Tab-separated table of C-alpha atoms and ligand atoms in Angstrom:
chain	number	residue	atom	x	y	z
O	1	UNK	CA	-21.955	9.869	-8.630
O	2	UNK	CA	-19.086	9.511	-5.776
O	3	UNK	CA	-20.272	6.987	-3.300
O	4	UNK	CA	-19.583	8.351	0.033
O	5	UNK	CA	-16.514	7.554	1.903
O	6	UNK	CA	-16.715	5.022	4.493
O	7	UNK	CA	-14.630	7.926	6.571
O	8	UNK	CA	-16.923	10.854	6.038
O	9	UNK	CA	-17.721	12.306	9.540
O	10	UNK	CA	-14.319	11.271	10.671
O	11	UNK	CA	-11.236	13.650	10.184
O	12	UNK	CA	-9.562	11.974	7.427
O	13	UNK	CA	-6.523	13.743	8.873
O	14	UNK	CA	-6.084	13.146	12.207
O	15	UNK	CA	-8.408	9.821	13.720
O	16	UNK	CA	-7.507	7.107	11.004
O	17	UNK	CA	-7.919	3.996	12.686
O	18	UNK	CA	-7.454	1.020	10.549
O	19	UNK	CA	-7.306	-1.675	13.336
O	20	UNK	CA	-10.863	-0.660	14.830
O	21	UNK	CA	-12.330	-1.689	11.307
O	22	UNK	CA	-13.598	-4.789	11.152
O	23	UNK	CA	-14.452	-5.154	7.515
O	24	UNK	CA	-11.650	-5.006	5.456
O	25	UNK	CA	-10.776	-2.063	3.128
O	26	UNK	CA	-9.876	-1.401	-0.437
O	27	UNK	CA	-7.013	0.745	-1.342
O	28	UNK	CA	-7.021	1.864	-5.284
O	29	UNK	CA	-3.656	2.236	-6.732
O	30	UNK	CA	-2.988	5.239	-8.672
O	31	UNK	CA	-0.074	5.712	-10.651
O	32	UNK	CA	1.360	9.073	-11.373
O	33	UNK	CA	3.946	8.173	-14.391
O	34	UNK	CA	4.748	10.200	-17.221
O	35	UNK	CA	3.197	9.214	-21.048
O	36	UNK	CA	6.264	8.869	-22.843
O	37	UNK	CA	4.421	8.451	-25.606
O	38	UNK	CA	2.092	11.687	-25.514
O	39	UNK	CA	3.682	15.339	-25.764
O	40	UNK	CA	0.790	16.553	-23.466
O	41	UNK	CA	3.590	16.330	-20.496
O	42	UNK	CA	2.827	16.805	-16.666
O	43	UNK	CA	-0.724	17.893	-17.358
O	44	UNK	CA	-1.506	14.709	-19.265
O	45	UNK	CA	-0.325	12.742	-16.860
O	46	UNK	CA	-1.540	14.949	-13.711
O	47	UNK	CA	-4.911	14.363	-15.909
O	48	UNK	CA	-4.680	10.654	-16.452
O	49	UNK	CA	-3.796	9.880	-12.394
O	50	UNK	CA	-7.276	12.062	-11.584
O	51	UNK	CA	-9.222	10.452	-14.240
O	52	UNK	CA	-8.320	6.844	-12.362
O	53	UNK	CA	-8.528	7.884	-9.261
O	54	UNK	CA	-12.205	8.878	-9.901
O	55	UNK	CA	-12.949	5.643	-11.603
O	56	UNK	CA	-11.402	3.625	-8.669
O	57	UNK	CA	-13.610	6.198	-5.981
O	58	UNK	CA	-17.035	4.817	-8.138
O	59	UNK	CA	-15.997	1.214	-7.916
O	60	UNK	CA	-15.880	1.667	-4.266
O	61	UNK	CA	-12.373	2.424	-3.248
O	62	UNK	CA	-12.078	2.963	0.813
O	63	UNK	CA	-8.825	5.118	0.347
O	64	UNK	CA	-6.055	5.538	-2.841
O	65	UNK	CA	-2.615	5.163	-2.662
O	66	UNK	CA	-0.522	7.656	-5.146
O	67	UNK	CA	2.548	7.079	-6.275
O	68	UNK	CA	4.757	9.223	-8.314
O	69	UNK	CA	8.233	6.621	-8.390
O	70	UNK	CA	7.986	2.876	-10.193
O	71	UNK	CA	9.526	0.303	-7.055
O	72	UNK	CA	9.103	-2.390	-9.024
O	73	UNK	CA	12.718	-4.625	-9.004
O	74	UNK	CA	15.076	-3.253	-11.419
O	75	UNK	CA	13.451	0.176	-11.066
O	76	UNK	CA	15.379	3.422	-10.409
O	77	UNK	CA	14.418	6.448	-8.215
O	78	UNK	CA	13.293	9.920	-9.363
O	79	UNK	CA	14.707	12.731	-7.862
O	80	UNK	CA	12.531	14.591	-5.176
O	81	UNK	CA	11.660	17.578	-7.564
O	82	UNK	CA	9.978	15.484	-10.048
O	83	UNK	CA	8.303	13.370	-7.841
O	84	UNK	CA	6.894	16.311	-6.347
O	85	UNK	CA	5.941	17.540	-9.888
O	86	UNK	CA	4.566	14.286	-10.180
O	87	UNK	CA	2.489	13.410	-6.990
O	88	UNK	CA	1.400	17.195	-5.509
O	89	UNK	CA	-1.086	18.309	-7.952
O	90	UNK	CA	-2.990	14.782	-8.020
O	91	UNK	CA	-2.558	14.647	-3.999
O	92	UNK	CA	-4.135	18.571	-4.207
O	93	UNK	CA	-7.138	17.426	-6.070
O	94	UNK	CA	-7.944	13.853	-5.028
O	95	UNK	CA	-8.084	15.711	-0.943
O	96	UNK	CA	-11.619	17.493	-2.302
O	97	UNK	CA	-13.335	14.110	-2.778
O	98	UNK	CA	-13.979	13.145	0.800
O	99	UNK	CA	-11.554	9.589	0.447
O	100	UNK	CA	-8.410	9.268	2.524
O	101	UNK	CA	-5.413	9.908	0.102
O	102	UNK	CA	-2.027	7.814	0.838
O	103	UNK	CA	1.185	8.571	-0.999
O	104	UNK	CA	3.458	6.376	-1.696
O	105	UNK	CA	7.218	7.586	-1.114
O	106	UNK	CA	10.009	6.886	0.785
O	107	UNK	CA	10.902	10.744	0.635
O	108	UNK	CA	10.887	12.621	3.616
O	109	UNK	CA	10.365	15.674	1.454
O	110	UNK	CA	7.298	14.131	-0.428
O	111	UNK	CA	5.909	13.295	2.811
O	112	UNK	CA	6.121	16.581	4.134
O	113	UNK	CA	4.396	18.513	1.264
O	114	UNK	CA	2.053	15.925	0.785
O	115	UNK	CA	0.833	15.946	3.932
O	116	UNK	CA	1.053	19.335	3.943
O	117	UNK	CA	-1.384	18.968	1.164
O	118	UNK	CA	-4.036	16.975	2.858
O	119	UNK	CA	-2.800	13.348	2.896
O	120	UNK	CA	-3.937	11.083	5.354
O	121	UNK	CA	-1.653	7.843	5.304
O	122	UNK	CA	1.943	7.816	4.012
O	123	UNK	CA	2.906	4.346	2.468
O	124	UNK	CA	6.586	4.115	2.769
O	125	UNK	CA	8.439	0.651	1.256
O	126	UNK	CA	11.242	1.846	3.240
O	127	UNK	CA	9.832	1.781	6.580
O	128	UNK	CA	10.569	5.394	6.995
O	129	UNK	CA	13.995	4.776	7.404
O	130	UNK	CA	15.548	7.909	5.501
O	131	UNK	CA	16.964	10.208	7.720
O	132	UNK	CA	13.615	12.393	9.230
O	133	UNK	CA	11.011	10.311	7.941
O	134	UNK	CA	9.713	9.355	11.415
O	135	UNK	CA	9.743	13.080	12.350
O	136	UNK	CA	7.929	14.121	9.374
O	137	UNK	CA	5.204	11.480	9.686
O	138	UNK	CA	5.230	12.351	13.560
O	139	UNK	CA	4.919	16.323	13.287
O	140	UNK	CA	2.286	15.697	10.240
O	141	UNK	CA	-0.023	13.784	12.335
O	142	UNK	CA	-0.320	11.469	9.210
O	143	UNK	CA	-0.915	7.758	9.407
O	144	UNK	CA	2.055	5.070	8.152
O	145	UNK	CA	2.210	1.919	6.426
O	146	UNK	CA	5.582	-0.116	7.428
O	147	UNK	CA	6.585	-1.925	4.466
O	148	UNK	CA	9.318	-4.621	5.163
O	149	UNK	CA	12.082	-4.981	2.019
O	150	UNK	CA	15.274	-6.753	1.809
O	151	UNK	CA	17.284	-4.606	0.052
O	152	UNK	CA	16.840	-1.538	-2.518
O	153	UNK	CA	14.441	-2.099	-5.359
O	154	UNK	CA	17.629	-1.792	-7.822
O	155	UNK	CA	18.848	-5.138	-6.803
O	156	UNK	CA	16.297	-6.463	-4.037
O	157	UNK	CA	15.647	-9.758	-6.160
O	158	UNK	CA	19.105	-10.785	-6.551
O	159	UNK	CA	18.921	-14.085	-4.663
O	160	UNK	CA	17.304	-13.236	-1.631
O	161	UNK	CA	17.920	-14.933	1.613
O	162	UNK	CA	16.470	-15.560	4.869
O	163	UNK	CA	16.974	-18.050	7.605
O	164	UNK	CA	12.840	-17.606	8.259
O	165	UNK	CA	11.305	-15.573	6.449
O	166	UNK	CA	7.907	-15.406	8.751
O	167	UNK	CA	10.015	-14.700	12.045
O	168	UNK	CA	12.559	-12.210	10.524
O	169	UNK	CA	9.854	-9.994	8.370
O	170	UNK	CA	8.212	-9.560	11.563
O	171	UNK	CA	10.954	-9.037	13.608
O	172	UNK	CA	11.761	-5.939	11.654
O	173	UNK	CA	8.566	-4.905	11.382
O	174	UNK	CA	8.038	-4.856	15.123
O	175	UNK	CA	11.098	-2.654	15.537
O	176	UNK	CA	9.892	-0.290	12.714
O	177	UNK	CA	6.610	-0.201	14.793
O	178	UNK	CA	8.977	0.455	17.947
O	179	UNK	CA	10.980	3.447	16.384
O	180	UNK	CA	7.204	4.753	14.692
O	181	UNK	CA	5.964	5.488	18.374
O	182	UNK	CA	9.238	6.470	19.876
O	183	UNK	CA	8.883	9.176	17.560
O	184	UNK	CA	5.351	10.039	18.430
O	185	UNK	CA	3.382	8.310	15.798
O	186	UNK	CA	0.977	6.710	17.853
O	187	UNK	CA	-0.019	2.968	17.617
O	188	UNK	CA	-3.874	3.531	16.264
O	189	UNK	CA	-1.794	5.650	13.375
O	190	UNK	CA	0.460	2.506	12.746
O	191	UNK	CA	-0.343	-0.266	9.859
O	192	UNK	CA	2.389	-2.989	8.841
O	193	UNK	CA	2.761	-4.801	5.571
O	194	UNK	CA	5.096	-7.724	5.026
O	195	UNK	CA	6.252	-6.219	1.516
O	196	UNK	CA	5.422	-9.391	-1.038
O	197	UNK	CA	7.829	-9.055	-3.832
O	198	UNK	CA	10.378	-6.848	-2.026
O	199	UNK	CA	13.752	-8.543	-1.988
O	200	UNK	CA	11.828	-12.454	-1.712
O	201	UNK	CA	11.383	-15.248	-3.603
O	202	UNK	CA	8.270	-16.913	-4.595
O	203	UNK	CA	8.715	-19.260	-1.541
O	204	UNK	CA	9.274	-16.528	0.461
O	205	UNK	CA	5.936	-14.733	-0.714
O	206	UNK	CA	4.203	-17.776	-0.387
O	207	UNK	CA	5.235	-18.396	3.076
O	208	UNK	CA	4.473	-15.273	4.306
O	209	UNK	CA	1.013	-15.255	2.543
O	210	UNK	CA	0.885	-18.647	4.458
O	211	UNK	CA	1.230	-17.515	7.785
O	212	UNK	CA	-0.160	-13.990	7.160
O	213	UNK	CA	-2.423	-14.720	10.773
O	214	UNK	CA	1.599	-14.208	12.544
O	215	UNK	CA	1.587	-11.139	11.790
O	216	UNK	CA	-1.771	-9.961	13.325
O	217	UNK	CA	-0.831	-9.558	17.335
O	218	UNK	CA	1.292	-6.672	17.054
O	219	UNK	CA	-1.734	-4.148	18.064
O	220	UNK	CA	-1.450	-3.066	14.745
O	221	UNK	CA	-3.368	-3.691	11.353
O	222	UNK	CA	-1.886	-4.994	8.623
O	223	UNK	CA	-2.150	-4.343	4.637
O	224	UNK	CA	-1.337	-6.201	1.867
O	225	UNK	CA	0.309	-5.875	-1.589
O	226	UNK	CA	-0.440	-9.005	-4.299
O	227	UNK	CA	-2.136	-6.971	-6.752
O	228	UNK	CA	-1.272	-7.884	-10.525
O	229	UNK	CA	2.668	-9.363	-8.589
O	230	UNK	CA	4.805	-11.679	-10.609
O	231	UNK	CA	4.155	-14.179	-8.026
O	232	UNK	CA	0.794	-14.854	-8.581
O	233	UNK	CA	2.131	-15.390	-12.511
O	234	UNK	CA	4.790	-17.731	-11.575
O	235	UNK	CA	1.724	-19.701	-9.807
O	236	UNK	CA	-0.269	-19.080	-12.715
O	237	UNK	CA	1.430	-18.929	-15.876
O	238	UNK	CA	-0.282	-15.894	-16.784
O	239	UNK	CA	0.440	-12.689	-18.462
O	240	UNK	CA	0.534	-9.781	-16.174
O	241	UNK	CA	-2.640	-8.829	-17.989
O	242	UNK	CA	-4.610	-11.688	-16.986
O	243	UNK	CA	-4.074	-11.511	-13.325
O	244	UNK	CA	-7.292	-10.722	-12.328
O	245	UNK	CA	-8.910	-13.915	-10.683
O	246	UNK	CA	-5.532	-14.798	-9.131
O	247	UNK	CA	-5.327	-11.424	-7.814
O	248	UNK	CA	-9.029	-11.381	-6.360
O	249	UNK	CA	-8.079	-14.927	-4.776
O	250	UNK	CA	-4.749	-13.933	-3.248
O	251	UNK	CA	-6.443	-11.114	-1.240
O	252	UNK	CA	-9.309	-12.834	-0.553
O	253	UNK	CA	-7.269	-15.200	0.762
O	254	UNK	CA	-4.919	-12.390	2.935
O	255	UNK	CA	-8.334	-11.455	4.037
O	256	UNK	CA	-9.118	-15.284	5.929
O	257	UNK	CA	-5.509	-14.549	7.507
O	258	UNK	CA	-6.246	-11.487	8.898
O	259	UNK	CA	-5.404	-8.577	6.200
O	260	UNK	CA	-7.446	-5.632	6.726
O	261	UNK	CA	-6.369	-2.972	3.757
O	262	UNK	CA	-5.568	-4.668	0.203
O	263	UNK	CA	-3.718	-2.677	-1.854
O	264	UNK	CA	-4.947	-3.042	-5.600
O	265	UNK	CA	-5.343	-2.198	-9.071
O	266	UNK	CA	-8.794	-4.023	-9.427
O	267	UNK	CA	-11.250	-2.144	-6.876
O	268	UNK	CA	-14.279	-3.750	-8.449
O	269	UNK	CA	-13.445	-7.360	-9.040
O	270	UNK	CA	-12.131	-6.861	-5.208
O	271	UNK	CA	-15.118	-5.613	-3.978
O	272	UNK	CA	-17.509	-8.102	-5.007
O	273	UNK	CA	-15.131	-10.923	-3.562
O	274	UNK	CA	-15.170	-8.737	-0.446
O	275	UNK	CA	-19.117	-8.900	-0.476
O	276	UNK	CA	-19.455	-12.696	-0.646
O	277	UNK	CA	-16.997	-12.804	1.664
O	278	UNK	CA	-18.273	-10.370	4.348
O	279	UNK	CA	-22.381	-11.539	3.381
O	280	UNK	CA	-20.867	-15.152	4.577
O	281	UNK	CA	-18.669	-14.317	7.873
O	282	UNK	CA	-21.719	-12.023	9.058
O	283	UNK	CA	-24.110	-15.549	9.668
O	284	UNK	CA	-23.796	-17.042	13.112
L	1	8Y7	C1	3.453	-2.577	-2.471
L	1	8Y7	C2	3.478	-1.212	-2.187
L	1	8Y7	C3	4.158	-1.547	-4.230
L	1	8Y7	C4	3.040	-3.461	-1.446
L	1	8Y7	C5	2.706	-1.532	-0.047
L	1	8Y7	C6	3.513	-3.157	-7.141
L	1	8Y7	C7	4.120	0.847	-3.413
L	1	8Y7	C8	4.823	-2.710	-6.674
L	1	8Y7	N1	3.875	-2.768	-3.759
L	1	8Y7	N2	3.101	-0.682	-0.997
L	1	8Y7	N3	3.925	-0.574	-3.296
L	1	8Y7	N4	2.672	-2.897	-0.257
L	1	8Y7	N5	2.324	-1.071	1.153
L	1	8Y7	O1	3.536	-4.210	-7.833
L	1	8Y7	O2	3.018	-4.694	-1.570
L	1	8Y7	O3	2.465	-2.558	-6.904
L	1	8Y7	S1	4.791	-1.154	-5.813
């Protein structure tokens, strides 16, 4: 059985609120790729995406975040029609299961349909700075997450550079957050991310995990990204398949700093760390 969303009894449209929350939430990643190993085409993989999303809503997912286009460095972009053939029909059946649905796209076109479709929150590595994307978010009444990257995923980890990293992230995500409510998104609708792995270096990452509390008095929440990143193996020496723990203790760690969404593959293993951890900060 579904356990019921910590939103029920809110509009999951219209009154998301992720700063008022003072425990922090889990966001289940769902990935809508195509099997290019099946012939069972779009439905297998509209099938697959479901299937996960539903196991990641009974390990006690707060909201999922669908994406229908790889970002990871080296990665190249899908056109918007098979995106769309990608992420709609997931986005159409996940809205029926009473969880806040975010989609992942930097495509004003994605964002419209999707929200269209019921989305709540669109997560946007680009900041939504494609031509419209502020409108679209705006007019849809849909929540944001401001991701800060250096660069295009193509070529963002080609020797990135910054003078300092903690002071420049933020400075561009404080104009992002600027342009967001010039446009009518409204600040309670706003949540920022400093983009780990997007055009830095592992000192870079580290840094920013470092001073993650800087980022916390812009009025606006923030959300973090380490899930399963080739950070935490450069730490670690591990396999991408064995980044569980490392995972668990990188957002755990977020968490002390101030995080209040995680983004990641590993709901469970997540949300037990999240239950020590909340079970501990609730003694006085
Ligand atoms: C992040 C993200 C990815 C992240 C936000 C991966 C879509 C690469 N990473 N969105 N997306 N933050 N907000 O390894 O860190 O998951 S894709």
């Amino acid at each position: 059985m579904l356990s019921p969303s910590r939103f029920s009894g809110l509009s999951l449209r219209k009154t998301l609120d992720f700063y008022s929350y003072q425990t922090p939430l889990i966001m289940g990643i769902v990935n809508v790729t195509p099997d290019s190993f099946s012939d069972g085409g779009l439905y297998a993989s509209t099938d697959n995406a479901i299937r996960h999303a539903v196991q990641l809503i009974e390990e006690g997912a707060d909201i999922l975040d669908i994406g229908g286009e790889s970002t990871r460095p080296g990665s190249v972009p899908v056109c918007v029609e098979e995106e769309l053939r990608r992420v709609l029909p997931v986005v159409r059946n996940l809205v029926n299961k009473n969880i806040p649905i975010s989609v992942d796209t930097s495509k004003p076109e994605i964002m419209r349909a999707t929200i269209k479709a019921g989305a709540t929150m669109i997560n946007d590595i680009n900041a939504l700075r494609a031509p419209e994307a502020l409108e679209v978010v705006a007019a849809g009444g849909a929540a944001v997450c401001i991701v800060h990257m250096q660069g295009k995923p193509k070529n963002m980890q080609v020797d990135p550079q910054y003078d300092d990293v903690v002071t420049e992230v933020k400075d561009f995500l404080r104009q992002r957050i600027d342009a967001a409510q010039a446009a009518g998104i409204p600040r309670e609708r706003i949540t920022i991310d400093p983009g780990f792995g997007f055009g830095k270096t592992l000192k870079h990452n580290l840094k920013l995990l470092r001073y993650l509390d800087h980022f916390t008095d812009m009025g606006v929440s923030v959300l973090v990204g380490l899930s399963r990143k080739s950070m935490l193996g450069e730490v670690t020496d591990n396999k991408v398949s064995n980044q569980i723990y490392s995972s668990v203790s990188a957002a755990l760690f977020a968490v002390t700093k101030g995080a209040k969404i995680l983004r990641v593959h590993d709901v469970k293993a997540t949300k037990d760390a999240l239950a020590v951890y909340n079970a501990v900060i609730k003694q006085t």
